[in-house]
Structure formats: C-alpha cells, structure tokens
Tab-separated table of C-alpha atoms in Angstrom:
chain	number	residue	atom	x	y	z
W	1	GLY	CA	34.973	227.362	219.118
W	2	ALA	CA	38.733	227.345	219.384
W	3	GLY	CA	40.463	224.033	219.009
W	4	VAL	CA	43.607	222.704	220.635
W	5	SER	CA	46.571	224.959	219.954
W	6	GLN	CA	50.255	224.154	220.217
W	7	SER	CA	53.401	226.247	220.083
W	8	PRO	CA	55.831	226.517	218.526
W	9	SER	CA	54.766	224.848	215.299
W	10	ASN	CA	58.387	224.069	214.476
W	11	LYS	CA	61.438	223.862	216.684
W	12	VAL	CA	65.004	223.175	215.648
W	13	THR	CA	67.466	222.628	218.466
W	14	GLU	CA	70.981	221.381	218.942
W	15	LYS	CA	71.659	218.051	220.553
W	16	GLY	CA	72.004	218.439	224.301
W	17	LYS	CA	69.766	221.507	224.634
W	18	ASP	CA	66.490	221.578	226.572
W	19	VAL	CA	63.182	222.356	224.831
W	20	GLU	CA	59.696	223.262	226.023
W	21	LEU	CA	56.579	222.571	224.008
W	22	ARG	CA	53.260	224.176	224.900
W	23	CYS	CA	49.670	222.997	224.553
W	24	ASP	CA	46.462	224.972	225.077
W	25	PRO	CA	43.550	222.545	225.274
W	26	ILE	CA	39.941	223.215	224.392
W	27	SER	CA	38.333	225.216	227.170
W	28	GLY	CA	36.485	222.996	229.617
W	29	HIS	CA	38.182	219.768	228.575
W	30	THR	CA	39.341	217.963	231.683
W	31	ALA	CA	41.635	215.409	230.061
W	32	LEU	CA	44.857	216.244	228.231
W	33	TYR	CA	47.226	213.895	226.395
W	34	TRP	CA	50.624	214.122	224.769
W	35	TYR	CA	51.562	211.795	221.910
W	36	ARG	CA	54.617	211.534	219.696
W	37	GLN	CA	54.494	210.817	215.967
W	38	SER	CA	57.672	209.566	214.354
W	39	LEU	CA	58.430	207.670	211.171
W	40	GLY	CA	59.816	204.634	212.899
W	41	GLN	CA	57.396	204.318	215.801
W	42	GLY	CA	54.131	205.721	214.500
W	43	LEU	CA	51.886	207.439	217.056
W	44	GLU	CA	52.859	206.771	220.679
W	45	PHE	CA	51.154	207.817	223.886
W	46	LEU	CA	53.401	209.795	226.244
W	47	ILE	CA	51.433	211.188	229.198
W	48	TYR	CA	47.863	211.784	230.401
W	49	PHE	CA	46.405	214.414	232.721
W	50	GLN	CA	42.899	214.243	234.159
W	51	GLY	CA	41.666	217.066	236.342
W	52	ASN	CA	43.653	217.328	239.544
W	53	SER	CA	44.689	213.681	239.601
W	54	ALA	CA	48.313	212.598	239.409
W	55	PRO	CA	49.351	212.307	235.744
W	56	ASP	CA	49.830	208.947	234.079
W	57	LYS	CA	53.442	209.073	232.868
W	58	SER	CA	53.602	205.477	231.693
W	59	GLY	CA	54.391	206.386	228.082
W	60	LEU	CA	57.349	208.704	228.701
W	61	PRO	CA	60.381	207.135	226.992
W	62	SER	CA	63.010	208.321	229.493
W	63	ASP	CA	63.494	210.543	232.521
W	64	ARG	CA	64.608	213.337	230.189
W	65	PHE	CA	60.925	213.836	229.406
W	66	SER	CA	58.560	215.583	231.805
W	67	ALA	CA	55.291	217.454	231.594
W	68	GLU	CA	53.220	219.806	233.690
W	69	ARG	CA	49.660	221.017	233.517
W	70	THR	CA	49.026	224.257	235.313
W	71	GLY	CA	45.619	225.209	236.649
W	72	GLY	CA	44.009	222.304	234.871
W	73	SER	CA	44.518	224.001	231.517
W	74	VAL	CA	47.786	224.759	229.704
W	75	SER	CA	50.396	222.008	229.553
W	76	THR	CA	54.121	222.102	228.897
W	77	LEU	CA	56.171	219.131	227.726
W	78	THR	CA	59.860	219.497	228.517
W	79	ILE	CA	62.642	217.459	226.968
W	80	GLN	CA	66.028	217.822	228.631
W	81	ARG	CA	69.361	217.149	226.949
W	82	THR	CA	67.699	216.457	223.602
W	83	GLN	CA	68.952	213.609	221.441
W	84	GLN	CA	68.544	213.066	217.708
W	85	GLU	CA	66.076	210.255	218.328
W	86	ASP	CA	63.767	212.813	219.978
W	87	SER	CA	63.109	214.320	216.536
W	88	ALA	CA	59.398	213.826	215.902
W	89	VAL	CA	56.066	215.617	215.793
W	90	TYR	CA	54.669	216.085	219.296
W	91	LEU	CA	50.878	216.105	219.389
W	92	CYS	CA	48.623	217.298	222.163
W	93	ALA	CA	44.987	216.244	222.515
W	94	SER	CA	42.220	217.147	224.906
W	95	SER	CA	38.932	215.482	225.622
W	96	LEU	CA	35.728	215.499	227.549
W	97	ARG	CA	33.754	212.406	228.401
W	98	LYS	CA	30.912	212.355	225.870
W	99	GLN	CA	28.301	209.616	225.679
W	100	GLY	CA	30.499	207.297	227.677
W	101	ILE	CA	33.744	207.733	225.766
W	102	TYR	CA	36.615	210.152	225.734
W	103	GLU	CA	36.621	211.670	222.250
W	104	GLN	CA	40.040	213.207	221.728
W	105	TYR	CA	40.665	216.369	219.715
W	106	PHE	CA	44.180	216.951	218.479
W	107	GLY	CA	46.245	220.062	217.992
W	108	PRO	CA	48.353	220.699	214.878
W	109	GLY	CA	51.523	219.452	216.565
W	110	THR	CA	55.031	220.746	217.130
W	111	ARG	CA	57.669	219.421	214.758
W	112	LEU	CA	60.906	219.019	216.718
W	113	THR	CA	64.181	218.591	214.880
W	114	VAL	CA	67.320	217.856	216.880
W	115	THR	CA	70.520	218.519	214.946
E	1	GLY	CA	48.547	194.764	225.647
E	2	ASP	CA	46.379	196.644	223.190
E	3	SER	CA	47.382	196.749	219.545
E	4	VAL	CA	46.006	197.818	216.181
E	5	THR	CA	47.015	196.397	212.820
E	6	GLN	CA	45.998	198.145	209.649
E	7	MET	CA	46.830	197.424	206.049
E	8	GLU	CA	50.056	198.896	204.872
E	9	GLY	CA	49.986	201.454	202.142
E	10	PRO	CA	50.367	203.296	200.138
E	11	VAL	CA	46.979	202.832	198.504
E	12	THR	CA	46.483	204.539	195.152
E	13	LEU	CA	43.024	204.761	193.600
E	14	SER	CA	41.314	206.573	190.799
E	15	GLU	CA	38.525	209.001	191.575
E	16	GLU	CA	35.149	207.303	192.182
E	17	ALA	CA	36.781	203.976	193.038
E	18	PHE	CA	35.705	201.918	196.060
E	19	LEU	CA	37.931	202.134	199.120
E	20	THR	CA	38.593	199.584	201.841
E	21	ILE	CA	41.280	199.977	204.485
E	22	ASN	CA	41.469	196.963	206.760
E	23	CYS	CA	41.909	197.311	210.503
E	24	THR	CA	42.027	194.600	213.161
E	25	TYR	CA	42.673	194.978	216.854
E	26	THR	CA	43.647	193.220	220.051
E	27	ALA	CA	42.354	194.680	223.283
E	28	THR	CA	41.185	193.849	226.767
E	29	GLY	CA	37.537	194.376	227.507
E	30	TYR	CA	35.315	196.251	225.120
E	31	PRO	CA	37.218	199.051	223.424
E	32	SER	CA	35.870	202.045	221.574
E	33	LEU	CA	37.130	202.183	217.994
E	34	PHE	CA	38.041	205.197	215.890
E	35	TRP	CA	39.272	206.254	212.501
E	36	TYR	CA	41.333	209.437	212.377
E	37	VAL	CA	42.442	211.225	209.214
E	38	GLN	CA	45.476	213.437	208.672
E	39	TYR	CA	45.310	215.620	205.569
E	40	PRO	CA	48.605	216.915	204.142
E	41	GLY	CA	50.085	219.556	206.433
E	42	GLU	CA	47.267	219.289	208.957
E	43	GLY	CA	46.653	217.693	212.340
E	44	LEU	CA	44.721	214.560	213.188
E	45	GLN	CA	40.967	214.804	212.819
E	46	LEU	CA	38.413	212.358	214.125
E	47	LEU	CA	36.635	210.838	211.131
E	48	LEU	CA	34.253	208.385	212.785
E	49	LYS	CA	33.806	206.208	215.844
E	50	ALA	CA	31.941	203.204	217.237
E	51	THR	CA	31.583	202.276	220.857
E	52	LYS	CA	30.073	198.782	220.892
E	53	ALA	CA	29.719	195.670	218.797
E	54	ASP	CA	27.733	196.051	215.557
E	55	ASP	CA	27.765	199.853	215.796
E	56	LYS	CA	28.387	201.556	212.479
E	57	GLY	CA	30.278	204.819	212.475
E	58	SER	CA	29.842	207.083	209.476
E	59	ASN	CA	30.953	210.517	208.309
E	60	LYS	CA	31.656	212.239	204.962
E	61	GLY	CA	30.653	209.088	203.063
E	62	PHE	CA	33.027	206.878	205.051
E	63	GLU	CA	31.718	203.957	207.104
E	64	ALA	CA	33.138	201.377	209.481
E	65	THR	CA	31.353	198.648	211.442
E	66	TYR	CA	32.560	197.370	214.820
E	67	ARG	CA	32.850	193.584	214.382
E	68	LYS	CA	33.585	191.930	217.703
E	69	GLU	CA	33.622	188.398	216.310
E	70	THR	CA	36.427	189.239	213.877
E	71	THR	CA	37.947	192.053	216.003
E	72	SER	CA	37.832	194.327	212.981
E	73	PHE	CA	36.850	197.888	212.081
E	74	HIS	CA	37.428	198.213	208.337
E	75	LEU	CA	37.039	201.638	206.734
E	76	GLU	CA	35.025	201.854	203.504
E	77	LYS	CA	33.889	204.504	201.074
E	78	GLY	CA	31.890	203.845	197.964
E	79	SER	CA	33.331	206.559	195.752
E	80	VAL	CA	36.537	208.352	196.705
E	81	GLN	CA	37.450	211.874	195.687
E	82	VAL	CA	40.815	213.539	195.149
E	83	SER	CA	40.162	215.489	198.344
E	84	ASP	CA	40.154	212.207	200.318
E	85	SER	CA	43.896	211.873	199.786
E	86	ALA	CA	45.347	211.669	203.295
E	87	VAL	CA	46.782	209.314	205.901
E	88	TYR	CA	44.160	207.260	207.744
E	89	PHE	CA	44.734	205.900	211.249
E	90	CYS	CA	42.715	203.229	212.994
E	91	ALA	CA	42.747	203.537	216.780
E	92	LEU	CA	41.231	202.048	219.890
E	93	ASN	CA	40.570	203.195	223.420
E	94	SER	CA	40.071	200.407	225.898
E	95	GLY	CA	39.441	202.713	228.834
E	96	GLY	CA	41.349	201.511	231.830
E	97	SER	CA	43.120	204.127	233.873
E	98	ASN	CA	44.096	206.584	231.196
E	99	TYR	CA	41.802	206.272	228.165
E	100	LYS	CA	44.800	206.604	225.885
E	101	LEU	CA	44.461	205.922	222.182
E	102	THR	CA	46.425	203.059	220.654
E	103	PHE	CA	47.003	203.692	216.950
E	104	GLY	CA	47.760	201.633	213.904
E	105	LYS	CA	50.701	202.723	211.784
E	106	GLY	CA	48.563	204.609	209.294
E	107	THR	CA	47.670	204.068	205.646
E	108	LEU	CA	48.504	206.665	203.022
E	109	LEU	CA	45.717	207.037	200.457
E	110	THR	CA	46.311	208.859	197.185
E	111	VAL	CA	43.357	209.461	194.883
E	112	ASN	CA	44.164	210.436	191.307
E	113	PRO	CA	41.737	212.359	189.061
C-alpha cells in the first residue's frame, strides 16, 4: 500500500518568511510524528499526535514552530519567521501499535533551506 | 533521559567483508530497539527491531541482539555488498507518553567493490 508522503520535497525560503510542510500518513495509522534531521543535531523528535488526544509538543524548539493534524489524518507543520538554523530535513512518520510496539514508518522528508 | 551512542563513521569496507556497527543505549525501563537505514537520496527505512532482552532482530542478512546486561544492540552482517552502502541509525523507543524514537547520530557505511 501507499507509504507516508510529504510535500513539498524541497523548499527554499527567505529568512523571516513562514512555511508550511505537509504530511500524509499511512491510512489507518493512529500515531503521527514529526522529526528534524540536521547535520549538527542529528535526528530530533519534534511533536507527536495520537488519535484525538492533545499532541505532545515537548520537542518543538521554539514557539515559532506549530503543527496541526486534521481529522486524525493529514498533518501540517508550520514554521513562522524562519531562521537560517531552521534549515534541515523535516521527516514525518506514522505508526500503528503492532505486537506491543509502535513501529514507525517514515516519509521521504522535506528539505528546507532558509536563505 | 534516553540516549543512544553509536560508533562514529565513516566505515569503509570491501565487498564480502564482515560488518559491525556498535550501538549502546541509556534508557528508563525496557526500551524497544531498532536499526534504521537511509540509502542515498531516500528516506529512513526500518531494518530490524527487538523488543526484549536476548531477542535477535534480523533482516536482509543483518542481525542485532538486544543485550540488556551491556545495554547494547550492535549491528552485524557477515558479508556486505556494495548495495549496503548507506547511513545506519540505531534508535530506541522507551514508551512513556509519546513513544518517540531517540536516535544515534548515524554511521555512514561505504562498501567498495
């Protein structure tokens, strides 16, 4: 079946602009995650959605970052007033509890470049 | 908090050589352990997993055994191929409230013919 999809695949923006990144999880997966992959910091957890529960935003680096998940499916990560240090690959993953663990499946990522 | 330490690369091997990538972890409770692989230009793919002590995860000729006494989950393959060239990430999930993955920094493997 279809995997996790993300759009756009690449985004170049000017410092100070807002950007929106989209994630379409695997159909039926109740959990959705955003991670950030950068050269200096490796792979970092950003935010977690599970069903209709309040999201876990503990990994968001600043209040310029926010995310929504509409209808328990598609998610949008928004970065306001982008800074150069926001340049990274933003990865989305979805999962379903399987044999007692949450096995996460990742999308191809959105490469964000802030100039 | 949770953390994963894996050997720094890059690792360069000749085809058919034996591969070991070391991974150790610190976590609360009893985490699940994973190896993910990222091939050039592609996204992260789950390579193998283990959910409890002494479990062995295996896939595509790769193996890793969950060693609770040494808090380790080393990745091994007996005979690497050029197509195994990729970045390998060790990760853990200790459950808790969000089931997030905590990753190591990744190890770049290059296999030469």
